[in-house]
Structures are given as structure tokens and as C-alpha cells.
């Protein structure tokens, strides 16, 4: 998706820089990705195995990420993409219409995959209760690890966060 965005930015800037839809569809996914990345890296720095406050903060960040994804990749994306495609059709700009149709289709599918990942993470994490025993902690950490692997782009952080928690419980605190 980055390649298509870079490939299309010059022709779009030349011909359709005045269209609000262009700016919404070009910038909002980038904003969503950067906010979710930052929130994900923060989330993985939390000690969810020991601190109840971090556990609930982790769940709050999962909901925040889901909200960002739903807002930018559904609420903003689909109306703007449809509106821009309609404008191209009305202008009888067939080259841009065909290219935009292909790009909009693929990016819409990509956006739906991200929404599904965000919903999956929320469904797995939100109902969990704070673990009380060591075995419950390990199970919860494993569930959170799996649930968050799809919407976050910072997998090394969750591995180190989880190993810190596991080493603490094994009596090897840093």
C-alpha cells in the first residue's frame, strides 16, 4: 500500500490537490498507523503481570487503538473514497477512475483486515480479568501477546515485556 500511495501522490497533487477526499484518504491512514504504533509501543512497556493499573491501562490502549482504526479506516475512509470515485466518474476522467477504483478496492480490503485485527484484539483482551496466580498470569500474557500481534507493529517490545514479567515471577527480576 505504501508503493501505491507513493506512485499516485504526484499525479494526484497535480490534478486533484483541491479535493478534500484526496487529503482524507491519503493522510488519515498514515495518522492512524503512527498513532497505533506509538500506542502499541507504550502498551508493551506496561507491566501487566504485576500491576493492576498497568493491566487496565493496557486494555484501555487496546480500545484506543480500535477507536483510531474504526474512525480513520471506516468512518473517514469509506465515505471519502466513495465520494472521490463518484467525482472522478462525474468528471469523466476514465484513467484516474480506473486507477482509483483498483487502489480504493485494495486499500479498502486492507483497511477491513486492520479493523478485523483490532476487533479481534479487543475481543480477546477486554473481557480478561486481572490474573491472581502465576499460571493465570502466564495464560493472560500469552493471550495478550497473541491478541495484539496483528494490530501493533512493535513485536519485539511485547516479547521483552513478557519476558520481564515471566522472569520476575521466576525470581529473576531485573
PDB file of C-alpha atoms in Angstrom:
ATOM      1  CA  UNK A   1       0.000   0.000   0.000  1.00  0.00           C
ATOM      2  CA  UNK A   2       2.943   2.346   0.540  1.00  0.00           C
ATOM      3  CA  UNK A   3       4.100   1.817  -3.035  1.00  0.00           C
ATOM      4  CA  UNK A   4       0.690   2.681  -4.472  1.00  0.00           C
ATOM      5  CA  UNK A   5       0.487   5.776  -2.278  1.00  0.00           C
ATOM      6  CA  UNK A   6       3.922   6.969  -3.381  1.00  0.00           C
ATOM      7  CA  UNK A   7       3.201   6.147  -7.021  1.00  0.00           C
ATOM      8  CA  UNK A   8      -0.054   8.128  -7.046  1.00  0.00           C
ATOM      9  CA  UNK A   9       0.876  11.152  -4.981  1.00  0.00           C
ATOM     10  CA  UNK A  10       2.407  13.199  -7.829  1.00  0.00           C
ATOM     11  CA  UNK A  11      -0.431  12.767 -10.337  1.00  0.00           C
ATOM     12  CA  UNK A  12      -2.971  13.365  -7.580  1.00  0.00           C
ATOM     13  CA  UNK A  13      -1.171  16.504  -6.424  1.00  0.00           C
ATOM     14  CA  UNK A  14      -1.076  17.807  -9.977  1.00  0.00           C
ATOM     15  CA  UNK A  15      -4.707  17.169 -10.826  1.00  0.00           C
ATOM     16  CA  UNK A  16      -6.758  16.780  -7.620  1.00  0.00           C
ATOM     17  CA  UNK A  17      -4.929  18.611  -4.838  1.00  0.00           C
ATOM     18  CA  UNK A  18      -8.078  20.676  -4.197  1.00  0.00           C
ATOM     19  CA  UNK A  19     -10.226  17.636  -3.323  1.00  0.00           C
ATOM     20  CA  UNK A  20     -10.832  17.121   0.414  1.00  0.00           C
ATOM     21  CA  UNK A  21     -11.356  13.395  -0.153  1.00  0.00           C
ATOM     22  CA  UNK A  22      -7.847  13.049  -1.516  1.00  0.00           C
ATOM     23  CA  UNK A  23      -6.359  14.514   1.634  1.00  0.00           C
ATOM     24  CA  UNK A  24      -8.585  12.418   3.907  1.00  0.00           C
ATOM     25  CA  UNK A  25      -7.737   9.162   2.160  1.00  0.00           C
ATOM     26  CA  UNK A  26      -4.034   9.967   1.889  1.00  0.00           C
ATOM     27  CA  UNK A  27      -3.353  11.312   5.377  1.00  0.00           C
ATOM     28  CA  UNK A  28      -5.808   9.619   7.757  1.00  0.00           C
ATOM     29  CA  UNK A  29      -4.392   6.080   7.300  1.00  0.00           C
ATOM     30  CA  UNK A  30      -0.880   7.419   7.938  1.00  0.00           C
ATOM     31  CA  UNK A  31      -2.092   9.200  11.057  1.00  0.00           C
ATOM     32  CA  UNK A  32      -3.831   6.027  12.239  1.00  0.00           C
ATOM     33  CA  UNK A  33      -0.727   3.914  11.675  1.00  0.00           C
ATOM     34  CA  UNK A  34       1.568   6.296  13.537  1.00  0.00           C
ATOM     35  CA  UNK A  35      -0.805   6.734  16.487  1.00  0.00           C
ATOM     36  CA  UNK A  36      -1.415   2.982  16.773  1.00  0.00           C
ATOM     37  CA  UNK A  37       2.308   2.296  16.519  1.00  0.00           C
ATOM     38  CA  UNK A  38       3.118   4.772  19.311  1.00  0.00           C
ATOM     39  CA  UNK A  39       0.275   3.473  21.481  1.00  0.00           C
ATOM     40  CA  UNK A  40       1.383  -0.116  20.839  1.00  0.00           C
ATOM     41  CA  UNK A  41       4.967   0.579  21.863  1.00  0.00           C
ATOM     42  CA  UNK A  42       3.729   2.273  25.037  1.00  0.00           C
ATOM     43  CA  UNK A  43       1.334  -0.611  25.696  1.00  0.00           C
ATOM     44  CA  UNK A  44       4.175  -3.126  25.556  1.00  0.00           C
ATOM     45  CA  UNK A  45       6.156  -1.188  28.140  1.00  0.00           C
ATOM     46  CA  UNK A  46       3.429  -1.780  30.731  1.00  0.00           C
ATOM     47  CA  UNK A  47       3.884  -4.419  33.407  1.00  0.00           C
ATOM     48  CA  UNK A  48       0.547  -6.168  33.030  1.00  0.00           C
ATOM     49  CA  UNK A  49       1.549  -9.179  35.097  1.00  0.00           C
ATOM     50  CA  UNK A  50       2.279  -7.298  38.345  1.00  0.00           C
ATOM     51  CA  UNK A  51       0.409  -4.013  38.332  1.00  0.00           C
ATOM     52  CA  UNK A  52      -3.352  -3.913  38.161  1.00  0.00           C
ATOM     53  CA  UNK A  53      -3.246  -0.301  36.952  1.00  0.00           C
ATOM     54  CA  UNK A  54      -0.976  -1.291  34.020  1.00  0.00           C
ATOM     55  CA  UNK A  55      -3.273  -4.199  33.219  1.00  0.00           C
ATOM     56  CA  UNK A  56      -6.283  -1.894  32.874  1.00  0.00           C
ATOM     57  CA  UNK A  57      -4.213   0.736  31.067  1.00  0.00           C
ATOM     58  CA  UNK A  58      -3.200  -1.954  28.558  1.00  0.00           C
ATOM     59  CA  UNK A  59      -6.867  -2.737  27.937  1.00  0.00           C
ATOM     60  CA  UNK A  60      -7.591   0.991  27.548  1.00  0.00           C
ATOM     61  CA  UNK A  61      -4.865   1.303  24.932  1.00  0.00           C
ATOM     62  CA  UNK A  62      -6.374  -1.651  23.029  1.00  0.00           C
ATOM     63  CA  UNK A  63      -9.702   0.224  22.973  1.00  0.00           C
ATOM     64  CA  UNK A  64      -7.979   3.464  21.945  1.00  0.00           C
ATOM     65  CA  UNK A  65      -6.268   1.682  19.055  1.00  0.00           C
ATOM     66  CA  UNK A  66      -9.548   0.132  17.973  1.00  0.00           C
ATOM     67  CA  UNK A  67     -11.232   3.546  18.100  1.00  0.00           C
ATOM     68  CA  UNK A  68      -8.484   5.113  15.982  1.00  0.00           C
ATOM     69  CA  UNK A  69      -8.720   2.318  13.434  1.00  0.00           C
ATOM     70  CA  UNK A  70     -12.527   2.463  13.238  1.00  0.00           C
ATOM     71  CA  UNK A  71     -12.556   6.248  12.929  1.00  0.00           C
ATOM     72  CA  UNK A  72      -9.868   6.606  10.270  1.00  0.00           C
ATOM     73  CA  UNK A  73     -10.231   3.371   8.316  1.00  0.00           C
ATOM     74  CA  UNK A  74     -14.025   3.112   8.285  1.00  0.00           C
ATOM     75  CA  UNK A  75     -15.702   6.404   9.242  1.00  0.00           C
ATOM     76  CA  UNK A  76     -13.326   8.643   7.254  1.00  0.00           C
ATOM     77  CA  UNK A  77     -12.042   6.258   4.575  1.00  0.00           C
ATOM     78  CA  UNK A  78     -15.176   4.769   3.013  1.00  0.00           C
ATOM     79  CA  UNK A  79     -17.259   7.961   2.556  1.00  0.00           C
ATOM     80  CA  UNK A  80     -14.215   9.865   1.241  1.00  0.00           C
ATOM     81  CA  UNK A  81     -13.185   7.085  -1.140  1.00  0.00           C
ATOM     82  CA  UNK A  82     -16.713   6.682  -2.492  1.00  0.00           C
ATOM     83  CA  UNK A  83     -17.144  10.441  -2.849  1.00  0.00           C
ATOM     84  CA  UNK A  84     -13.832  10.815  -4.697  1.00  0.00           C
ATOM     85  CA  UNK A  85     -14.628   7.920  -7.038  1.00  0.00           C
ATOM     86  CA  UNK A  86     -18.048   9.491  -7.752  1.00  0.00           C
ATOM     87  CA  UNK A  87     -16.345  12.805  -8.535  1.00  0.00           C
ATOM     88  CA  UNK A  88     -13.985  11.101 -10.987  1.00  0.00           C
ATOM     89  CA  UNK A  89     -16.934   9.440 -12.705  1.00  0.00           C
ATOM     90  CA  UNK A  90     -18.792  12.763 -12.972  1.00  0.00           C
ATOM     91  CA  UNK A  91     -15.665  14.396 -14.438  1.00  0.00           C
ATOM     92  CA  UNK A  92     -15.398  11.546 -16.959  1.00  0.00           C
ATOM     93  CA  UNK A  93     -11.744  11.111 -16.013  1.00  0.00           C
ATOM     94  CA  UNK A  94     -11.536   7.451 -17.004  1.00  0.00           C
ATOM     95  CA  UNK A  95      -7.803   6.949 -16.401  1.00  0.00           C
ATOM     96  CA  UNK A  96      -7.992   8.227 -12.835  1.00  0.00           C
ATOM     97  CA  UNK A  97     -11.350   6.492 -12.342  1.00  0.00           C
ATOM     98  CA  UNK A  98      -9.976   3.075 -13.264  1.00  0.00           C
ATOM     99  CA  UNK A  99      -6.763   3.538 -11.288  1.00  0.00           C
ATOM    100  CA  UNK A 100      -8.664   4.915  -8.298  1.00  0.00           C
ATOM    101  CA  UNK A 101     -11.137   2.022  -8.429  1.00  0.00           C
ATOM    102  CA  UNK A 102      -8.322  -0.529  -8.216  1.00  0.00           C
ATOM    103  CA  UNK A 103      -6.473   1.335  -5.460  1.00  0.00           C
ATOM    104  CA  UNK A 104      -9.646   2.022  -3.462  1.00  0.00           C
ATOM    105  CA  UNK A 105     -10.655  -1.647  -3.690  1.00  0.00           C
ATOM    106  CA  UNK A 106      -7.305  -2.954  -2.460  1.00  0.00           C
ATOM    107  CA  UNK A 107      -6.895  -0.349   0.271  1.00  0.00           C
ATOM    108  CA  UNK A 108     -10.480  -0.924   1.420  1.00  0.00           C
ATOM    109  CA  UNK A 109      -9.718  -4.629   1.787  1.00  0.00           C
ATOM    110  CA  UNK A 110      -6.527  -3.744   3.671  1.00  0.00           C
ATOM    111  CA  UNK A 111      -8.494  -1.415   5.956  1.00  0.00           C
ATOM    112  CA  UNK A 112     -11.055  -4.136   6.667  1.00  0.00           C
ATOM    113  CA  UNK A 113      -8.243  -6.534   7.604  1.00  0.00           C
ATOM    114  CA  UNK A 114      -6.909  -3.948  10.075  1.00  0.00           C
ATOM    115  CA  UNK A 115     -10.389  -3.463  11.512  1.00  0.00           C
ATOM    116  CA  UNK A 116     -10.749  -7.229  11.944  1.00  0.00           C
ATOM    117  CA  UNK A 117      -7.378  -7.370  13.752  1.00  0.00           C
ATOM    118  CA  UNK A 118      -8.376  -4.523  16.049  1.00  0.00           C
ATOM    119  CA  UNK A 119     -11.721  -6.108  16.869  1.00  0.00           C
ATOM    120  CA  UNK A 120     -10.019  -9.477  17.464  1.00  0.00           C
ATOM    121  CA  UNK A 121      -7.567  -7.882  19.910  1.00  0.00           C
ATOM    122  CA  UNK A 122     -10.368  -6.117  21.785  1.00  0.00           C
ATOM    123  CA  UNK A 123     -12.491  -9.263  21.980  1.00  0.00           C
ATOM    124  CA  UNK A 124      -9.593 -11.253  23.414  1.00  0.00           C
ATOM    125  CA  UNK A 125      -8.225  -8.633  25.833  1.00  0.00           C
ATOM    126  CA  UNK A 126     -11.162  -6.648  27.179  1.00  0.00           C
ATOM    127  CA  UNK A 127     -13.072  -9.483  28.932  1.00  0.00           C
ATOM    128  CA  UNK A 128      -9.936 -10.753  30.736  1.00  0.00           C
ATOM    129  CA  UNK A 129      -9.777 -10.276  34.489  1.00  0.00           C
ATOM    130  CA  UNK A 130      -6.582  -9.379  36.306  1.00  0.00           C
ATOM    131  CA  UNK A 131      -4.686 -12.623  36.909  1.00  0.00           C
ATOM    132  CA  UNK A 132      -4.158 -13.704  40.506  1.00  0.00           C
ATOM    133  CA  UNK A 133      -1.988 -16.793  40.234  1.00  0.00           C
ATOM    134  CA  UNK A 134       1.234 -17.424  38.360  1.00  0.00           C
ATOM    135  CA  UNK A 135      -0.451 -19.804  35.907  1.00  0.00           C
ATOM    136  CA  UNK A 136      -3.257 -17.295  35.274  1.00  0.00           C
ATOM    137  CA  UNK A 137      -0.632 -14.606  34.592  1.00  0.00           C
ATOM    138  CA  UNK A 138       1.179 -16.780  32.069  1.00  0.00           C
ATOM    139  CA  UNK A 139      -2.088 -17.627  30.332  1.00  0.00           C
ATOM    140  CA  UNK A 140      -3.197 -13.973  30.267  1.00  0.00           C
ATOM    141  CA  UNK A 141       0.181 -12.806  28.970  1.00  0.00           C
ATOM    142  CA  UNK A 142       0.052 -15.417  26.225  1.00  0.00           C
ATOM    143  CA  UNK A 143      -3.476 -14.338  25.270  1.00  0.00           C
ATOM    144  CA  UNK A 144      -2.485 -10.666  25.178  1.00  0.00           C
ATOM    145  CA  UNK A 145       0.599 -11.490  23.130  1.00  0.00           C
ATOM    146  CA  UNK A 146      -1.446 -13.325  20.523  1.00  0.00           C
ATOM    147  CA  UNK A 147      -4.269 -10.790  20.504  1.00  0.00           C
ATOM    148  CA  UNK A 148      -2.016  -7.818  19.942  1.00  0.00           C
ATOM    149  CA  UNK A 149       0.337  -9.257  17.358  1.00  0.00           C
ATOM    150  CA  UNK A 150      -1.889  -8.182  14.462  1.00  0.00           C
ATOM    151  CA  UNK A 151      -2.575  -4.507  15.156  1.00  0.00           C
ATOM    152  CA  UNK A 152       0.798  -3.479  16.511  1.00  0.00           C
ATOM    153  CA  UNK A 153       3.982  -3.053  14.571  1.00  0.00           C
ATOM    154  CA  UNK A 154       6.273  -3.399  17.558  1.00  0.00           C
ATOM    155  CA  UNK A 155       6.524  -7.170  18.188  1.00  0.00           C
ATOM    156  CA  UNK A 156       9.959  -7.086  19.829  1.00  0.00           C
ATOM    157  CA  UNK A 157       8.581  -4.848  22.596  1.00  0.00           C
ATOM    158  CA  UNK A 158       5.894  -7.317  23.617  1.00  0.00           C
ATOM    159  CA  UNK A 159       8.424 -10.153  23.710  1.00  0.00           C
ATOM    160  CA  UNK A 160      10.719  -8.194  26.048  1.00  0.00           C
ATOM    161  CA  UNK A 161       7.765  -7.022  28.150  1.00  0.00           C
ATOM    162  CA  UNK A 162       6.501 -10.565  28.513  1.00  0.00           C
ATOM    163  CA  UNK A 163       9.932 -11.987  29.299  1.00  0.00           C
ATOM    164  CA  UNK A 164      10.415  -9.321  32.001  1.00  0.00           C
ATOM    165  CA  UNK A 165       7.153 -10.379  33.615  1.00  0.00           C
ATOM    166  CA  UNK A 166       7.984 -14.080  33.322  1.00  0.00           C
ATOM    167  CA  UNK A 167      11.487 -13.587  34.758  1.00  0.00           C
ATOM    168  CA  UNK A 168      10.020 -11.595  37.664  1.00  0.00           C
ATOM    169  CA  UNK A 169       7.728 -14.456  38.525  1.00  0.00           C
ATOM    170  CA  UNK A 170      10.579 -16.926  38.296  1.00  0.00           C
ATOM    171  CA  UNK A 171      12.524 -14.925  40.883  1.00  0.00           C
ATOM    172  CA  UNK A 172      14.917 -13.308  38.383  1.00  0.00           C
ATOM    173  CA  UNK A 173      13.710  -9.714  38.496  1.00  0.00           C
ATOM    174  CA  UNK A 174      15.911  -7.206  36.669  1.00  0.00           C
TER     175      UNK A 174
END
